XYZ file of C-alpha atoms in Angstrom:
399
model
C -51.748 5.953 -30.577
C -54.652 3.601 -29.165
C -54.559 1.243 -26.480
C -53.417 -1.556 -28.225
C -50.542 -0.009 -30.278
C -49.330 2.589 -27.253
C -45.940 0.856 -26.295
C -44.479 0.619 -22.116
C -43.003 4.282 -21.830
C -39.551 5.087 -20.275
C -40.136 8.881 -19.761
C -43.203 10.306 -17.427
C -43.556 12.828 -20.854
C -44.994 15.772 -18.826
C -46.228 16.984 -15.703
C -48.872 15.224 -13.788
C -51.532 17.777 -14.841
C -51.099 17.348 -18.201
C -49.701 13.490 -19.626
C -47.205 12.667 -16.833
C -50.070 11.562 -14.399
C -50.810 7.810 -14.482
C -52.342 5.062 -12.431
C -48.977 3.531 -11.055
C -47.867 7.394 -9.365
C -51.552 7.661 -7.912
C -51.423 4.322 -6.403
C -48.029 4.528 -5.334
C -49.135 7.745 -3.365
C -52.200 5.925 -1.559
C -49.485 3.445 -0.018
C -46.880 6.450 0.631
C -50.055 8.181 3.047
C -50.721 4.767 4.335
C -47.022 4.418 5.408
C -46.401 7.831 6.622
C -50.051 7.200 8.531
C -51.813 10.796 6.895
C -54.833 11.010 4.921
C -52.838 12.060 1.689
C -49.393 12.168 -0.244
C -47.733 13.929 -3.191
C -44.799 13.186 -5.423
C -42.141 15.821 -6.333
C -39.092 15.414 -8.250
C -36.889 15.864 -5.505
C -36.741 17.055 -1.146
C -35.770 20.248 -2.533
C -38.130 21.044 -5.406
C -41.353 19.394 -2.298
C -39.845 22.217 0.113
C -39.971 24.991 -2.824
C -43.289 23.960 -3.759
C -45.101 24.300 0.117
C -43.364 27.351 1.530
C -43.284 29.771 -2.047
C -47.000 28.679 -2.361
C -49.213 28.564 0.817
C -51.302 31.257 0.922
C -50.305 34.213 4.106
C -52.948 36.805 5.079
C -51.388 40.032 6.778
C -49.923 39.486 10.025
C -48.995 35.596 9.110
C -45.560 34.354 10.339
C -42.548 32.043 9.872
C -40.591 30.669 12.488
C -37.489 28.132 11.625
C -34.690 26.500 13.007
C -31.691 28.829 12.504
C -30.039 25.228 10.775
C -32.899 24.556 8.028
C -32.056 23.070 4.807
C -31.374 25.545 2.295
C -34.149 24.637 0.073
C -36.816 25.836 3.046
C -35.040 29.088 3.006
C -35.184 29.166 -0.683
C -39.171 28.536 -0.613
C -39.663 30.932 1.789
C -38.258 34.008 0.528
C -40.060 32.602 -2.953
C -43.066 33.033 -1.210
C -45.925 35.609 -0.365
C -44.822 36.355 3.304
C -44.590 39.821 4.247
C -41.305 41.318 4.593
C -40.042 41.218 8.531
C -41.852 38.599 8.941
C -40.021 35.473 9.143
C -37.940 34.827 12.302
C -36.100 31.916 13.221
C -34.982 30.485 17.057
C -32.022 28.732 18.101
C -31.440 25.621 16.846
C -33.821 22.702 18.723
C -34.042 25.385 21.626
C -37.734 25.307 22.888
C -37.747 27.526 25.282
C -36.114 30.540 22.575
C -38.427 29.005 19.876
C -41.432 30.114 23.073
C -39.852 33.641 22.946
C -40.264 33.950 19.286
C -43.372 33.258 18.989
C -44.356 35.502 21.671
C -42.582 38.393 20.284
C -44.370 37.469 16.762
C -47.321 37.310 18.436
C -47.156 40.917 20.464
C -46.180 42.085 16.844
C -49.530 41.230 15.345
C -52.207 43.348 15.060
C -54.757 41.362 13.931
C -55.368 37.616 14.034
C -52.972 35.776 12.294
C -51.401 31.878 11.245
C -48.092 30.913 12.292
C -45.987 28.063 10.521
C -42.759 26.561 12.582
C -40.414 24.852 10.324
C -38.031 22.460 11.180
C -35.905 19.190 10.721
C -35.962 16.198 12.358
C -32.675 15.084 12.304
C -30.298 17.980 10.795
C -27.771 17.175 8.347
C -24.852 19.124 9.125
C -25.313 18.328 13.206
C -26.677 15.176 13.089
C -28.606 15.879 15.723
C -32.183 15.131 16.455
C -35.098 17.832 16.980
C -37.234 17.792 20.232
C -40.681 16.831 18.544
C -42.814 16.267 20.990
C -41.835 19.814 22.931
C -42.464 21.368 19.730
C -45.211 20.127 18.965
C -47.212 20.485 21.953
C -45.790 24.056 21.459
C -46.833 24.642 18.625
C -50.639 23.766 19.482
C -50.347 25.776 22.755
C -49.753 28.742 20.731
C -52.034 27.472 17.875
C -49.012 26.779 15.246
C -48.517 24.275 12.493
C -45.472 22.952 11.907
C -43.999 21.463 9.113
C -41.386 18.985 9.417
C -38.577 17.549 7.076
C -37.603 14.437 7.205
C -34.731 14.276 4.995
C -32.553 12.268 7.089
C -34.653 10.599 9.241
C -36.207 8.197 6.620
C -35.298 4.747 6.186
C -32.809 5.488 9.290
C -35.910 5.749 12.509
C -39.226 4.179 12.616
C -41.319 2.825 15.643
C -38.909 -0.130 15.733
C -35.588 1.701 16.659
C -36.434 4.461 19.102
C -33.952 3.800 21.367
C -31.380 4.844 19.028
C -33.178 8.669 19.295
C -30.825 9.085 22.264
C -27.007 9.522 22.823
C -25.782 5.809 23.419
C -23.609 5.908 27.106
C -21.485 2.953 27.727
C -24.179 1.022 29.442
C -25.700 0.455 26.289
C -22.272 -0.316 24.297
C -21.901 -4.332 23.545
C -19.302 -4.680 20.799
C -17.960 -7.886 22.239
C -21.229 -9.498 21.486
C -21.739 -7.913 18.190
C -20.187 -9.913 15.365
C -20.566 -7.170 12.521
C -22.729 -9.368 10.921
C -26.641 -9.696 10.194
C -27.690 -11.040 13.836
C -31.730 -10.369 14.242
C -32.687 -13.703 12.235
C -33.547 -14.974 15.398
C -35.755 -12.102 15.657
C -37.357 -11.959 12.707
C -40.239 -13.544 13.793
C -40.822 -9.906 16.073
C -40.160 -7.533 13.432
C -43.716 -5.894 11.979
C -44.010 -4.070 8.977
C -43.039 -0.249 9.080
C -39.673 0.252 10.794
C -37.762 2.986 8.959
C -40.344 5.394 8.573
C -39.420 8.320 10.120
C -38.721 9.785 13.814
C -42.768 11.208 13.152
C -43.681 7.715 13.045
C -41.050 6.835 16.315
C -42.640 8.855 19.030
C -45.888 7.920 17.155
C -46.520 11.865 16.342
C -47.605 10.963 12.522
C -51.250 12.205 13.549
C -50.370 15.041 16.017
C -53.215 17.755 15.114
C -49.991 20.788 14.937
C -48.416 18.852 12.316
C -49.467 20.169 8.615
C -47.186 18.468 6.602
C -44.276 16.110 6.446
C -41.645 16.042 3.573
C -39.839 12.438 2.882
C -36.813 12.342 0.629
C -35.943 9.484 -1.130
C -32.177 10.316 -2.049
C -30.951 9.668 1.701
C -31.524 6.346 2.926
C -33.840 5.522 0.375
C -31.507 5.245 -2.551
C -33.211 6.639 -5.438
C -35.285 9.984 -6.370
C -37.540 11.909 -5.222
C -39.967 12.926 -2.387
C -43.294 12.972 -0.992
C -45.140 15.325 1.154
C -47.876 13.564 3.772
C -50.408 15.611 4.757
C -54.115 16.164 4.636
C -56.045 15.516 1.733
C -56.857 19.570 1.629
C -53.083 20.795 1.589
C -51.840 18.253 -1.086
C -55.158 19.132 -3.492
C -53.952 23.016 -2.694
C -50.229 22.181 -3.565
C -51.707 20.014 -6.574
C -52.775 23.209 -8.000
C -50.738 25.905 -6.655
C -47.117 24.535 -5.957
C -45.094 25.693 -9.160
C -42.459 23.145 -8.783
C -44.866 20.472 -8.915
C -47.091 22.425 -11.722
C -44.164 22.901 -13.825
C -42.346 19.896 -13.895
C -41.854 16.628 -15.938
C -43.170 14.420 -13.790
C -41.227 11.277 -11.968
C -40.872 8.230 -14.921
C -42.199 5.046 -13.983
C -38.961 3.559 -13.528
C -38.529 5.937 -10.551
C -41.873 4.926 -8.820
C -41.070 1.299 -9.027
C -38.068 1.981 -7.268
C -39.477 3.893 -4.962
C -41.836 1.543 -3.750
C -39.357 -1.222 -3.454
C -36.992 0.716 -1.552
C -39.998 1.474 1.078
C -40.348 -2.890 1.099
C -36.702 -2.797 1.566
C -36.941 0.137 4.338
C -40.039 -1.369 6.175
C -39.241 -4.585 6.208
C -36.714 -7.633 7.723
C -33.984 -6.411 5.446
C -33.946 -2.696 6.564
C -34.453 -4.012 9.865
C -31.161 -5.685 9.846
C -29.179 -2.501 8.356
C -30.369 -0.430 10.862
C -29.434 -2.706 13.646
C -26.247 -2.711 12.083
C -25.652 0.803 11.412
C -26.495 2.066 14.678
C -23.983 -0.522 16.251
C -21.309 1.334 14.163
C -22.792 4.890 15.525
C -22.109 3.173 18.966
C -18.585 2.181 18.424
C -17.516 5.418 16.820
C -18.807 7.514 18.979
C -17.010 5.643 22.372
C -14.147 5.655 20.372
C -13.691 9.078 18.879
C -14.839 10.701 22.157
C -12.114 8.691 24.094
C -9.629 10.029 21.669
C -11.008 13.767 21.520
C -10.783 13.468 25.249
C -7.420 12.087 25.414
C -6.384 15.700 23.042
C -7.517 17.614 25.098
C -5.683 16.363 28.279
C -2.540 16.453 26.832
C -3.244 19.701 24.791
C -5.489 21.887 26.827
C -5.512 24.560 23.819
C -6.999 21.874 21.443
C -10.399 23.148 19.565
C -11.651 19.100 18.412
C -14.978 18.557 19.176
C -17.697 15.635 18.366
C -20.657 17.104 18.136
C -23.082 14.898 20.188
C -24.951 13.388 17.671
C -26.784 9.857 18.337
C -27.133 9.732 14.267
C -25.815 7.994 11.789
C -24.582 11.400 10.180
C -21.154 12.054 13.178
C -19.339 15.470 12.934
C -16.192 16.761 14.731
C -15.324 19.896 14.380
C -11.896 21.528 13.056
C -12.048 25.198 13.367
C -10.568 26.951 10.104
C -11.285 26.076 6.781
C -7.382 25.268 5.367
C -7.369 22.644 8.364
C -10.355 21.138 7.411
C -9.693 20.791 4.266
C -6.335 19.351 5.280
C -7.715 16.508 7.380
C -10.361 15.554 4.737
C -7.639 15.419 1.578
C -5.359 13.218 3.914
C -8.014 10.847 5.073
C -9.103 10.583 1.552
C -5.549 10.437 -0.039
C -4.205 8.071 2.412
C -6.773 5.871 4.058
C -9.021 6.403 1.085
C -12.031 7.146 3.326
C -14.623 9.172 1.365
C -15.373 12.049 4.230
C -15.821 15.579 3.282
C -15.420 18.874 4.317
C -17.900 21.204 5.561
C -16.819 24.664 5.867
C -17.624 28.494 5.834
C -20.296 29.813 4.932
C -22.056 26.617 5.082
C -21.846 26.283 8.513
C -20.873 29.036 11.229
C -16.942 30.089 11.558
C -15.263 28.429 14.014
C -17.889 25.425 13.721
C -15.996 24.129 10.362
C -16.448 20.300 10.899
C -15.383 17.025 8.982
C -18.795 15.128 8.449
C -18.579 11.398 8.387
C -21.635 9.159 7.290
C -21.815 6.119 8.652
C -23.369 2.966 6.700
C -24.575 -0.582 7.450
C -22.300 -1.822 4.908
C -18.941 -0.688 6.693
C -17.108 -2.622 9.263
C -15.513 -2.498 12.248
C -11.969 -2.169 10.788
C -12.793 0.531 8.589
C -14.345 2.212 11.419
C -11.389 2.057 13.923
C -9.197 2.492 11.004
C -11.063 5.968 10.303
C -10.786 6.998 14.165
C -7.027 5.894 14.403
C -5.704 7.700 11.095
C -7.862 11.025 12.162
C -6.874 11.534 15.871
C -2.898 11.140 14.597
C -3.527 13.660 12.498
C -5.248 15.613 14.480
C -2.454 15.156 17.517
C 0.027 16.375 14.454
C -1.919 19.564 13.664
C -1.544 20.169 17.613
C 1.825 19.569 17.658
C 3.440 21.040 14.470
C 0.403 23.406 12.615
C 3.016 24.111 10.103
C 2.165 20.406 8.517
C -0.634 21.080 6.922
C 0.875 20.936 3.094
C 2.898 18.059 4.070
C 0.271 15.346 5.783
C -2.164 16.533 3.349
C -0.274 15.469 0.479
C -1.717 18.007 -2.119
């Protein structure tokens, strides 16, 4: 068709190398590097085909090394052992432990006989934990021992940007203020203060977009960002090099222009007054759930010194307490669900480590304080009932 007859498309209708490339994704990755603060960007269908597509195809001489997190995603396992690393060499330390990821990479480095690259791969805030990884020890690490790192940042979009940081650490009760806090959108009055590019990413909240041991960064856009996809910021050398190489990327229908829209309007949404305001709000709700479920986990304990509960200390929005065994997991999830309707899931072996089984509970800006206490209230009575008759499992569950 020519110009004048070729009608809007829906579909991308093939991969960017071949007809899926197009003026709107180009541009749309110009303002993705200019938000993420790195000299390029690159769209991929999703966080898990963007995490294939840089560890299965960067390029590892003899002697080259791996070190991750021993809680990565999956999908960096996945595009690691797609890769061309040597066998026995990929190691991984304990999880955000500096001082064991040090050891690693000295014993890596005593095993090489020859000069060689190391990669560190990690998370910044892990999805199972919640917690948050020590960036700035790891990366000054990392360029003590001449590392790159590459960094997801899954679940830290949209949620941490350089207008939040505070909310990188545990909340104590200094900090908690719910008697001021009406639930409701309160930083009008503040608007005027609010610049541009909150919600970016915990790179961008300790300012570490530009650190010189950071290759790349991978953004996902089905987290906070509502919609599809993800981008990888780095420099303009890697993302030509994955342009070419990655097979994920090389392979693939590309993102329609539907998605790109969206994607740029959910960055507006992120960066500006609006996600301002959700954040705010959300990490208020972190703050009350934590004081509260703590008191109550506390309170178990006390009265039942045998009792296995835990909250895993978690200052994100993603809040996990742990209930050993599998069959009691799954218990506390169907009755929460069944009963108080509250969509929480269970996470359970193999997924995460025996004994660590935990019910994982995201929390949004569009819940409320009800539904929050409500959640706490109906879970530590169950709980105290698993503690005090374990045989009720069938019966609270309600199968």
């Amino acid at each position: 068709a020519t110009s004048e007859t070729r009608q809007p498309l829906l579909g991308a209708t093939g991969s960017r190398l071949l007809s899926g490339d197009s003026n709107l994704a180009r541009s749309l990755e110009e303002k993705l590097a200019q938000f993420h603060n790195r000299p390029a960007a690159l769209l991929f269908n999703s966080g898990y085909d963007a995490n294939l597509s840089i560890l299965s195809s960067l390029p590892y001489a003899h002697g080259d090394a791996i070190v991750m997190d021993e809680l990565v995603h999956n999908s960096l396992v996945m595009g690691v052992r797609m890769g061309r690393l040597e066998k026995g060499r990929v190691f991984s330390f304990k999880h955000n432990d500096v001082m064991d990821l040090k050891r690693v990479l000295g014993e890596v480095s005593s095993r090489s006989s020859s000069p060689s690259s190391t990669l560190i791969v990690i998370e910044s805030v892990y999805s199972m934990d919640g917690d948050i990884a020590p960036l700035n020890e790891i990366l000054e690490l990392a360029q003590d021992k001449g590392a790159g790192v590459i960094l997801d940042e899954a679940h830290g979009l949209g949620v941490y940007g350089h207008t939040n940081t505070q909310d990188l650490e545990l909340a104590t009760d200094k900090k908690l203020d719910f008697e001021s806090f009406d639930g409701q959108n309160n930083t009008d009055k503040n608007n005027k203060d609010i610049k541009v590019k909150g919600g970016t990413g915990v790179l961008s909240a300790l300012n570490l977009e530009n650190h010189p041991a950071l290759l790349c960064s991978i953004h996902t856009f089905g987290k906070a960002a509502g919609c599809h996809g993800a981008v990888v910021a780095g420099s303009s050398t890697l993302i030509s090099y994955l342009v070419n190489y990655a097979r994920p990327f090389v392979y693939s229908t590309a993102l329609p222009p539907h998605s790109l829209v969206s994607i740029q309007k959910s960055y507006e949404s992120m960066m500006g007054v609006k996600g301002e305001r959700r954040r705010e709000k959300v990490f208020q709700w972190v703050k009350l759930f934590r004081k509260e479920m703590s008191k109550g986990i506390d309170a178990l304990k006390e009265d039942y010194p045998s009792s296995d509960f835990e909250l895993l200390p978690s200052p994100s929005p993603i809040q996990a307490v742990v209930v050993p065994g599998n069959e009691r997991c799954i218990s506390v999830c169907q009755y929460l669900r069944n009963v108080g309707m509250f969509d929480v899931y269970p996470i359970r072996t193999p997924t995460v480590t025996r004994g660590k089984e935990r019910i994982r509970i995201i929390l949004h800006s569009h819940n409320n304080e009800d539904e929050i206490r409500g959640l706490i209230t109906m879970m530590l009575d169950f709980l105290r009932q698993l503690l005090v008759t374990p045989n009720c499992l069938k019966l609270k569950a309600k199968l």
